[in-house]
mmCIF file of C-alpha atoms and ligand atoms in Angstrom:
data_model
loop_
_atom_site.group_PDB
_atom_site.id
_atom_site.type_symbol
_atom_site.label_atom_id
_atom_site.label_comp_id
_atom_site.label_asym_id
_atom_site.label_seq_id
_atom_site.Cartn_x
_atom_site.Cartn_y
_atom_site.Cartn_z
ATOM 1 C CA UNK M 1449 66.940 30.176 82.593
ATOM 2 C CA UNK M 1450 69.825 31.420 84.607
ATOM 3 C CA UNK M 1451 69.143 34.074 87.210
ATOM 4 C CA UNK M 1452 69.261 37.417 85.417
ATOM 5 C CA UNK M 1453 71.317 39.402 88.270
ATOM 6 C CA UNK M 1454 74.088 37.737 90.843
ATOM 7 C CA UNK M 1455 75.231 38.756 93.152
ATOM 8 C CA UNK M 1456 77.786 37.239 95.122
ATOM 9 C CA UNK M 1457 79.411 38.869 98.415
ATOM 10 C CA UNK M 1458 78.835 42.123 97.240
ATOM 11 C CA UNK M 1459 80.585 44.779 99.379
ATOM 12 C CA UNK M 1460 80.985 48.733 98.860
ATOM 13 C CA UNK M 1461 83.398 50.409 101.314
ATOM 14 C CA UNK M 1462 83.737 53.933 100.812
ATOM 15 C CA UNK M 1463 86.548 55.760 101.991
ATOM 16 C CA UNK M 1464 88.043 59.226 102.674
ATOM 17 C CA UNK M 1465 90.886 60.071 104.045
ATOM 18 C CA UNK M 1466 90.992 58.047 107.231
ATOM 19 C CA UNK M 1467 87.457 57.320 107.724
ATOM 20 C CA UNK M 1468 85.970 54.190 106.185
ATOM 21 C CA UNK M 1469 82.274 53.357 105.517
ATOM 22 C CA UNK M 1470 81.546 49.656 105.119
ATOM 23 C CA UNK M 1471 78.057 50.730 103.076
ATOM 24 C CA UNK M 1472 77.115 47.025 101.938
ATOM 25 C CA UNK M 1473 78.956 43.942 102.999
ATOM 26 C CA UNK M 1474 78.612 40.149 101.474
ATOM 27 C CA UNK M 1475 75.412 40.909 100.105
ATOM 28 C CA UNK M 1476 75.043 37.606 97.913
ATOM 29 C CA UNK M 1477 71.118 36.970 95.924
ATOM 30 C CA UNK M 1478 70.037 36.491 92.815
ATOM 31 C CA UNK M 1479 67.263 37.903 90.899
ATOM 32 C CA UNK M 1480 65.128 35.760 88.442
ATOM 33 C CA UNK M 1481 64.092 37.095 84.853
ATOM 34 C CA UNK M 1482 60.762 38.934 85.637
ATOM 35 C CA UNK M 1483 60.883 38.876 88.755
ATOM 36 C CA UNK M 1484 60.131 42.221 90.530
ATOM 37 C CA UNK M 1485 61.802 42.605 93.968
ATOM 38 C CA UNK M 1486 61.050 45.285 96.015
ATOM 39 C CA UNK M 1487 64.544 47.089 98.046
ATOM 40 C CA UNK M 1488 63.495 48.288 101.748
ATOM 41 C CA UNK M 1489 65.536 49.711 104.787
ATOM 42 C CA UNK M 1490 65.866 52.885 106.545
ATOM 43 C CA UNK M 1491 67.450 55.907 105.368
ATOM 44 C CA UNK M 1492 71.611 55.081 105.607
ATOM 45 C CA UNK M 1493 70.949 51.322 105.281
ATOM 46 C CA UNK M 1494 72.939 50.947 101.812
ATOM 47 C CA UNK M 1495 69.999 51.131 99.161
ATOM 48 C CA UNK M 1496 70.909 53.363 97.489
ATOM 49 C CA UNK M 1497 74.585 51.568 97.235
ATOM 50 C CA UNK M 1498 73.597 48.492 96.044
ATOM 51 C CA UNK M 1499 71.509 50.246 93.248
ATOM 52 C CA UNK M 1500 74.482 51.666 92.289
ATOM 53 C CA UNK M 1501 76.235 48.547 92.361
ATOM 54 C CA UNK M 1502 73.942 46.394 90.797
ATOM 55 C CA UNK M 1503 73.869 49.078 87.858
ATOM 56 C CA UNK M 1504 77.343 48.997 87.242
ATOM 57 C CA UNK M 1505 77.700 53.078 87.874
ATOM 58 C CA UNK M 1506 80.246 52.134 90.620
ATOM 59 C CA UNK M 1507 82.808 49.226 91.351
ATOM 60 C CA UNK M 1508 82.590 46.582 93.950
ATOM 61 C CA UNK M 1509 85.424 46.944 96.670
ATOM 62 C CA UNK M 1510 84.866 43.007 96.766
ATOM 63 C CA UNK M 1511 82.562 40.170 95.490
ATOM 64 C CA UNK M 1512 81.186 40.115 91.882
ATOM 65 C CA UNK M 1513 78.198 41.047 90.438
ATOM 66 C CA UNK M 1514 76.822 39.436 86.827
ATOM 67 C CA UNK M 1515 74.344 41.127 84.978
ATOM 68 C CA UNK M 1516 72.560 39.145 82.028
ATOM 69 C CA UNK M 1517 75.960 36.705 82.454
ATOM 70 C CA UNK M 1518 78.307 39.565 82.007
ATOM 71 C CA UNK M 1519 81.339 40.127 85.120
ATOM 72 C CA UNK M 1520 80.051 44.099 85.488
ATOM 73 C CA UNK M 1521 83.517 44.504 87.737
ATOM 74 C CA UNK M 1522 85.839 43.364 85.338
ATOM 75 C CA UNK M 1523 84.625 45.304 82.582
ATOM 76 C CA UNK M 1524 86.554 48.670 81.298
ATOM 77 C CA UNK M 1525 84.743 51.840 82.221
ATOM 78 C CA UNK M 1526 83.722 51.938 78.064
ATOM 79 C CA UNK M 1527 82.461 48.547 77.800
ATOM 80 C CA UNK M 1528 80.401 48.576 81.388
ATOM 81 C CA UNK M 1529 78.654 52.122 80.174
ATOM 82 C CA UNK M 1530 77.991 50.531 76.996
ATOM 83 C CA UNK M 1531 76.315 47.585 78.334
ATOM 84 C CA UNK M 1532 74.682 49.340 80.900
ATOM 85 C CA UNK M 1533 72.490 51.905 78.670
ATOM 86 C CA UNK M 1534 71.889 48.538 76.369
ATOM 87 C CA UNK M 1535 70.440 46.138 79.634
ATOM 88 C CA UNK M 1536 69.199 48.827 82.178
ATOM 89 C CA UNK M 1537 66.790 51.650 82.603
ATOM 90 C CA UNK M 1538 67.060 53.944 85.771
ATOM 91 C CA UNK M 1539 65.250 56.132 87.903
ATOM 92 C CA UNK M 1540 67.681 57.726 90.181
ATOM 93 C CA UNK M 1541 66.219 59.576 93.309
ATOM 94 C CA UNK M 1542 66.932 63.048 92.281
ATOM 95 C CA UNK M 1543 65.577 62.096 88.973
ATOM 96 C CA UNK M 1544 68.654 63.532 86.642
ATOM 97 C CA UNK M 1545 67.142 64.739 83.787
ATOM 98 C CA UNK M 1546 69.395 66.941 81.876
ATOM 99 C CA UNK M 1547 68.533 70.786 82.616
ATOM 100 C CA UNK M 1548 68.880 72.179 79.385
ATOM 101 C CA UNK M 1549 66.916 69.637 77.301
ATOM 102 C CA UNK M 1550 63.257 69.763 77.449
ATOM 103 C CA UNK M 1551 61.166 66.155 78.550
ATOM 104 C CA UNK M 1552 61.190 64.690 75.346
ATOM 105 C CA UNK M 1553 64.960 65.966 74.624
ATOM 106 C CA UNK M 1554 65.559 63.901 77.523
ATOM 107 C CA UNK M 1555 63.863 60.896 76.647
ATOM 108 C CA UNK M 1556 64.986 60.999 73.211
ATOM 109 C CA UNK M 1557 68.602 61.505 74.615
ATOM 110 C CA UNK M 1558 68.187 58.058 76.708
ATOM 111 C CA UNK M 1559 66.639 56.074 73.653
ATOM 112 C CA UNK M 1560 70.145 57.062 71.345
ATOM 113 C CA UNK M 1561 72.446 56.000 74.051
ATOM 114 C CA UNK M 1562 70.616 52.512 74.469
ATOM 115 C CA UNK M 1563 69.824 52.205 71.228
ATOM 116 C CA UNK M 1564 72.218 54.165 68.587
ATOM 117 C CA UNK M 1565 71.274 54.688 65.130
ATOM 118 C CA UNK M 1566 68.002 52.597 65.885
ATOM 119 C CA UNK M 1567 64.590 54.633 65.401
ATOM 120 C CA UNK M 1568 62.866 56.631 68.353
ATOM 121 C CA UNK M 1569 59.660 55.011 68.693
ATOM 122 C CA UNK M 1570 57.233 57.528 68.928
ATOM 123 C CA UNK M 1571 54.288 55.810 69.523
ATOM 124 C CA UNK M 1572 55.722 54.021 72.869
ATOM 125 C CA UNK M 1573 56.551 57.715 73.700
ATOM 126 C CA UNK M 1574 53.172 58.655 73.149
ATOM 127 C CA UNK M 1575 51.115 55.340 75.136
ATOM 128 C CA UNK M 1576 53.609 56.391 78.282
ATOM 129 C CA UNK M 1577 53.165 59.885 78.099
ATOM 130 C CA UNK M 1578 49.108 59.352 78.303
ATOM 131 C CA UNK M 1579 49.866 56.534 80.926
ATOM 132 C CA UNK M 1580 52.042 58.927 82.995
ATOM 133 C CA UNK M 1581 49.884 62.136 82.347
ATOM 134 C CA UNK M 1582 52.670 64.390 80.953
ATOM 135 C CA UNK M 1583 51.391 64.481 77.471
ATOM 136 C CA UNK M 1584 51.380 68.199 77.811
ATOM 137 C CA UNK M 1585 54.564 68.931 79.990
ATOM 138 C CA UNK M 1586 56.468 66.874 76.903
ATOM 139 C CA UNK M 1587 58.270 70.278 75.754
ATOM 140 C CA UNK M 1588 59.013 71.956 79.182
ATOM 141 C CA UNK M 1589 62.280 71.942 80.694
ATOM 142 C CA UNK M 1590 62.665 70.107 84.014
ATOM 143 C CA UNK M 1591 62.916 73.322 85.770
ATOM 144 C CA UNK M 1592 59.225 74.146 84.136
ATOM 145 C CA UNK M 1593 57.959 70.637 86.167
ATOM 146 C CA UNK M 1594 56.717 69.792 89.434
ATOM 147 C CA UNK M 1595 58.818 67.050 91.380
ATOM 148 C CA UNK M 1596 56.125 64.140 90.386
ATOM 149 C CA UNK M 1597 56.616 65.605 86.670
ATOM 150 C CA UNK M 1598 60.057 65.235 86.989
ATOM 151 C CA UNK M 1599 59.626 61.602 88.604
ATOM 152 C CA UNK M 1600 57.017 60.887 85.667
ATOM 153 C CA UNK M 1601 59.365 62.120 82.528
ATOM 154 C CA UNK M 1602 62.250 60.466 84.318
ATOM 155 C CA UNK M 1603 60.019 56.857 84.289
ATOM 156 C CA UNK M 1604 59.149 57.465 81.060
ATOM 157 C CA UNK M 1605 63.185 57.636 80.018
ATOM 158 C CA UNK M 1606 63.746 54.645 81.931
ATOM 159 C CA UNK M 1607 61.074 52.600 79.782
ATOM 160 C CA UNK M 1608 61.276 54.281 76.402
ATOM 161 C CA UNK M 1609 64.517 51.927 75.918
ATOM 162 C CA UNK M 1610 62.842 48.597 76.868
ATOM 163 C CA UNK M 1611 65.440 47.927 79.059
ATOM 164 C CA UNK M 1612 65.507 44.193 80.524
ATOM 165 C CA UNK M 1613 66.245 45.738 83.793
ATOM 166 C CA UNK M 1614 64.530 48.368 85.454
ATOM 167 C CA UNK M 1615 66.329 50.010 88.257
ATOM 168 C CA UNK M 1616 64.113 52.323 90.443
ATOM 169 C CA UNK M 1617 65.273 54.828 93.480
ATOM 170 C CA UNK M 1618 61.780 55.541 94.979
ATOM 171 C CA UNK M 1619 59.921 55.758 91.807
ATOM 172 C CA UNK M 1620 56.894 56.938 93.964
ATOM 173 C CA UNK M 1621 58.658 59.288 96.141
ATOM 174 C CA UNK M 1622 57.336 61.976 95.156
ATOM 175 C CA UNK M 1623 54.004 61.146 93.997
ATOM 176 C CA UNK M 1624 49.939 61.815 94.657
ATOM 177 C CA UNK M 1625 48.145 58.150 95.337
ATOM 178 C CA UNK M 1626 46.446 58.263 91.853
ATOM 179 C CA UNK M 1627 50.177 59.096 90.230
ATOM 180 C CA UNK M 1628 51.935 56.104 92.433
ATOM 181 C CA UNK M 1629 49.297 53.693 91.722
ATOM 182 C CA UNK M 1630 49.654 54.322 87.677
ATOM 183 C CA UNK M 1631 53.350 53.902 88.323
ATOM 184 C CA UNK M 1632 53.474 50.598 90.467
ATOM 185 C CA UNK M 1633 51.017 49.083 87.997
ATOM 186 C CA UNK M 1634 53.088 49.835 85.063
ATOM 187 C CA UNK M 1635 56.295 48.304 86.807
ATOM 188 C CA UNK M 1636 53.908 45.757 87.561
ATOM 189 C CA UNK M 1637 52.808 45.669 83.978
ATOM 190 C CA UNK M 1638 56.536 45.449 82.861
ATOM 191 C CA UNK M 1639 57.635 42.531 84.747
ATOM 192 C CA UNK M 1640 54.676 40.217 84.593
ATOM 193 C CA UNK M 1641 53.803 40.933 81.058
ATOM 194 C CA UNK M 1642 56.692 42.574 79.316
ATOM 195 C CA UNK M 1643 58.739 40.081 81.026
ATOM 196 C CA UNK M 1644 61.486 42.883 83.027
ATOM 197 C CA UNK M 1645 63.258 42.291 85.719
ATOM 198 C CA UNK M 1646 62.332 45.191 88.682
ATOM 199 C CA UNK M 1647 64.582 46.085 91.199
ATOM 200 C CA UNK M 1648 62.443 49.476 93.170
ATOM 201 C CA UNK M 1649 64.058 50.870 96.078
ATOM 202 C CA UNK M 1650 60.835 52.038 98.075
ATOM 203 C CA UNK M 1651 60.249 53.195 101.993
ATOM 204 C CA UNK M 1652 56.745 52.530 100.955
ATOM 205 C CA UNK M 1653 55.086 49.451 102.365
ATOM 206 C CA UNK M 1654 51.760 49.701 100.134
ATOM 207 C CA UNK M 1655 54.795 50.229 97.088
ATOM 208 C CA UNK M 1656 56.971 47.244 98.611
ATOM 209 C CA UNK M 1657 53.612 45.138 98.684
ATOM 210 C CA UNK M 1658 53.225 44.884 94.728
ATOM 211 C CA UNK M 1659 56.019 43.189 94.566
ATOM 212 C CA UNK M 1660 56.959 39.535 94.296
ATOM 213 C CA UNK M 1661 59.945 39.664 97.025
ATOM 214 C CA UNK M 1662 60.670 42.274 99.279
ATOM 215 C CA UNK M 1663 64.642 42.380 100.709
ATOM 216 C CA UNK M 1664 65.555 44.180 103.488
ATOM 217 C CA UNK M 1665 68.434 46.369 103.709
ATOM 218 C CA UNK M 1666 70.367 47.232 107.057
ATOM 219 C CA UNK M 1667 73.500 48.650 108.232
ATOM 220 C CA UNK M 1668 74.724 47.084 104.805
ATOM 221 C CA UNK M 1669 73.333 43.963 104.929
ATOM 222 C CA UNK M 1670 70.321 41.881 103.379
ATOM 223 C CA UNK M 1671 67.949 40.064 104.918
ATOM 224 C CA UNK M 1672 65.164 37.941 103.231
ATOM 225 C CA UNK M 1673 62.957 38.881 106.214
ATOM 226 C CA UNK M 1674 62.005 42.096 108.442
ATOM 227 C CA UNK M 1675 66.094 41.991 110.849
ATOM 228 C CA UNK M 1676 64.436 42.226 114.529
ATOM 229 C CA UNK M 1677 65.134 45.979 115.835
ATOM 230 C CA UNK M 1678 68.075 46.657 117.461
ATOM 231 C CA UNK M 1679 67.942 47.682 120.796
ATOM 232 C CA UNK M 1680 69.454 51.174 120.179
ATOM 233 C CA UNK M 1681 67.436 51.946 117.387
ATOM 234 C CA UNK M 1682 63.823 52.571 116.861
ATOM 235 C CA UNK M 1683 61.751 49.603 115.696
ATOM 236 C CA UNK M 1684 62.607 48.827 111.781
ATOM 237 C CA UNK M 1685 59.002 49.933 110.825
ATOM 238 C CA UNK M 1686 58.978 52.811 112.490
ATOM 239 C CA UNK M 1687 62.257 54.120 111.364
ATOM 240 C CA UNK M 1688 61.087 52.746 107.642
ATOM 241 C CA UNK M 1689 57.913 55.208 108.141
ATOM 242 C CA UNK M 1690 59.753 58.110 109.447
ATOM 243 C CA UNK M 1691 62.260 58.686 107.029
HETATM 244 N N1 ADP F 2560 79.964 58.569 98.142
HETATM 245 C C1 ADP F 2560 79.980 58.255 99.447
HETATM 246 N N2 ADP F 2560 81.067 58.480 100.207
HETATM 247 C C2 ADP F 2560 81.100 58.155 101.518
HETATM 248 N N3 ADP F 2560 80.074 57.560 102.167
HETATM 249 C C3 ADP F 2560 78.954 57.300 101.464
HETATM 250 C C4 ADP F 2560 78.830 57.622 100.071
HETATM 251 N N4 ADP F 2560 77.602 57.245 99.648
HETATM 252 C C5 ADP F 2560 76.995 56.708 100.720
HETATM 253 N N5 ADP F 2560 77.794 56.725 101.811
HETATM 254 C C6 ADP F 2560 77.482 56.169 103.140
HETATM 255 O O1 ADP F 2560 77.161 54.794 102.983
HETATM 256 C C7 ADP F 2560 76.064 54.423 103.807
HETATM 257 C C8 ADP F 2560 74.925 53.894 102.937
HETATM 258 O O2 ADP F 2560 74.438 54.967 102.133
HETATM 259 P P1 ADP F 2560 73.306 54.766 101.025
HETATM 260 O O3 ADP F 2560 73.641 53.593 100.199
HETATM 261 O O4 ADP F 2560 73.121 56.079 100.330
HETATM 262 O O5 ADP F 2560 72.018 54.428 101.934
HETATM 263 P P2 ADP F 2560 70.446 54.575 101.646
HETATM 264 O O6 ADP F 2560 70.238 54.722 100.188
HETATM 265 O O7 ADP F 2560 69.847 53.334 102.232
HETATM 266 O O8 ADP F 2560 69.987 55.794 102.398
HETATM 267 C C9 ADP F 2560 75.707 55.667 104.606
HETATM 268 O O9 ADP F 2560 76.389 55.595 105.836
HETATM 269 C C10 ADP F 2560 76.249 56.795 103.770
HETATM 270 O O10 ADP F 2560 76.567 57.916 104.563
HETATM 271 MG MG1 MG F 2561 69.211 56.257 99.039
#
């Protein structure tokens, strides 16, 4: 089967005014069905860029980027939204759950984007929400939750759509041990059973070691293996650890 995500000299300048930031250059991989790759580099280092990239929430300034075999870049704005709530489930850092709907309003939300005019299916609501421990926090309003709730409805909206691609920004962030364990072993769960593809963006190197492949992010580019540290910068994984 052909690789599930391509990337091929990705790059992401962003620019205002006068000042340019080259925030990921030629990043070229490819990520196999299944296959659960763990994203690591200190704070600055372009994650969070080439999650946005790789979801299709923001265009390439060059290179491509295929998702399932579709040219993301070179879709309209319409089609690449479209496809994106069909293919992908996130978990963005600052979790983005909708203020004025309550936990399940915002999982229910997520499942009729992906999925419109198709059934909610309650009981894969239900087996997360025991999984996750929010059974009870299902009808509070984010404001009502802790940050780990938050982090716990907002994995629960990223799965409730089966996506084939789960894209996580620290998905463990900000979690207890017992929370992050449950939430590593369902990502786990979901790639080597449920077959999805897991792309987590952690600073965590117990997180990063559940996964198949870890890539390392910095100053905007990947490496397949720890980049020795620079000489003007702390060591890579101490500046990992203190972020
Ligand atoms: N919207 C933006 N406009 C301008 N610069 C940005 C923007 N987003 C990120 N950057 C810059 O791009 C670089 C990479 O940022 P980011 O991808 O958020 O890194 P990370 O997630 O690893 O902390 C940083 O120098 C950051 O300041
Ligand atoms: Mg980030």
């Amino acid at each position: 089967m052909p690789p599930i995500i391509v990337a091929r000299q990705l790059g992401k300048t962003y620019r205002s005014g006068k000042i340019e930031t080259h925030a990921l250059r030629d990043a070229s991989f490819s990520v196999d069905r299944g296959e659960f790759i763990a994203i690591v580099g200190p704070s600055g280092s372009g994650k969070s860029t080439l999650f946005y990239l790789l979801g299709g929430l923001t265009r390439a300034t060059g290179g491509s980027v295929t998702i399932d075999g579709l040219d993301f870049n070179s879709l309209s704005d319409a089609e690449r939204t479209r496809r994106r709530g069909e293919k992908i489930g996130f978990v963005f850092q600052r979790f983005n759950l909708l203020p004025t709907l309550t936990a399940r309003g915002n999982i229910e939300l997520a499942h009729s984007i992906a999925s419109p005019g198709k059934p909610f299916d309650s009981t894969l609501l239900g087996k997360l929400a025991e999984l996750l421990r929010i059974e009870a926090r299902l009808d509070s309003r984010p404001s009502e939750l802790s940050g780990g709730e938050q982090q716990r409805v907002a994995i629960a909206r990223a799965l409730i759509t089966r996506p084939a691609i789960i894209l996580a920004d620290e998905p463990t962030g900000n979690l207890d041990t017992e929370n992050s364990d449950t939430v590593l072993g369902m990502l786990r769960h979901a790639s080597q059973e449920l077959g999805q593809t897991v792309l987590m963006i952690t600073h965590n190197p117990e997180a990063a070691a559940v996964a198949d492949r870890i890539v390392y992010v910095r100053d905007g580019r990947l490496h397949d293996t720890p980049p020795p540290p620079r000489a003007d910068s702390k060591p890579f994984l101490s500046s990992l650890l203190s972020d």
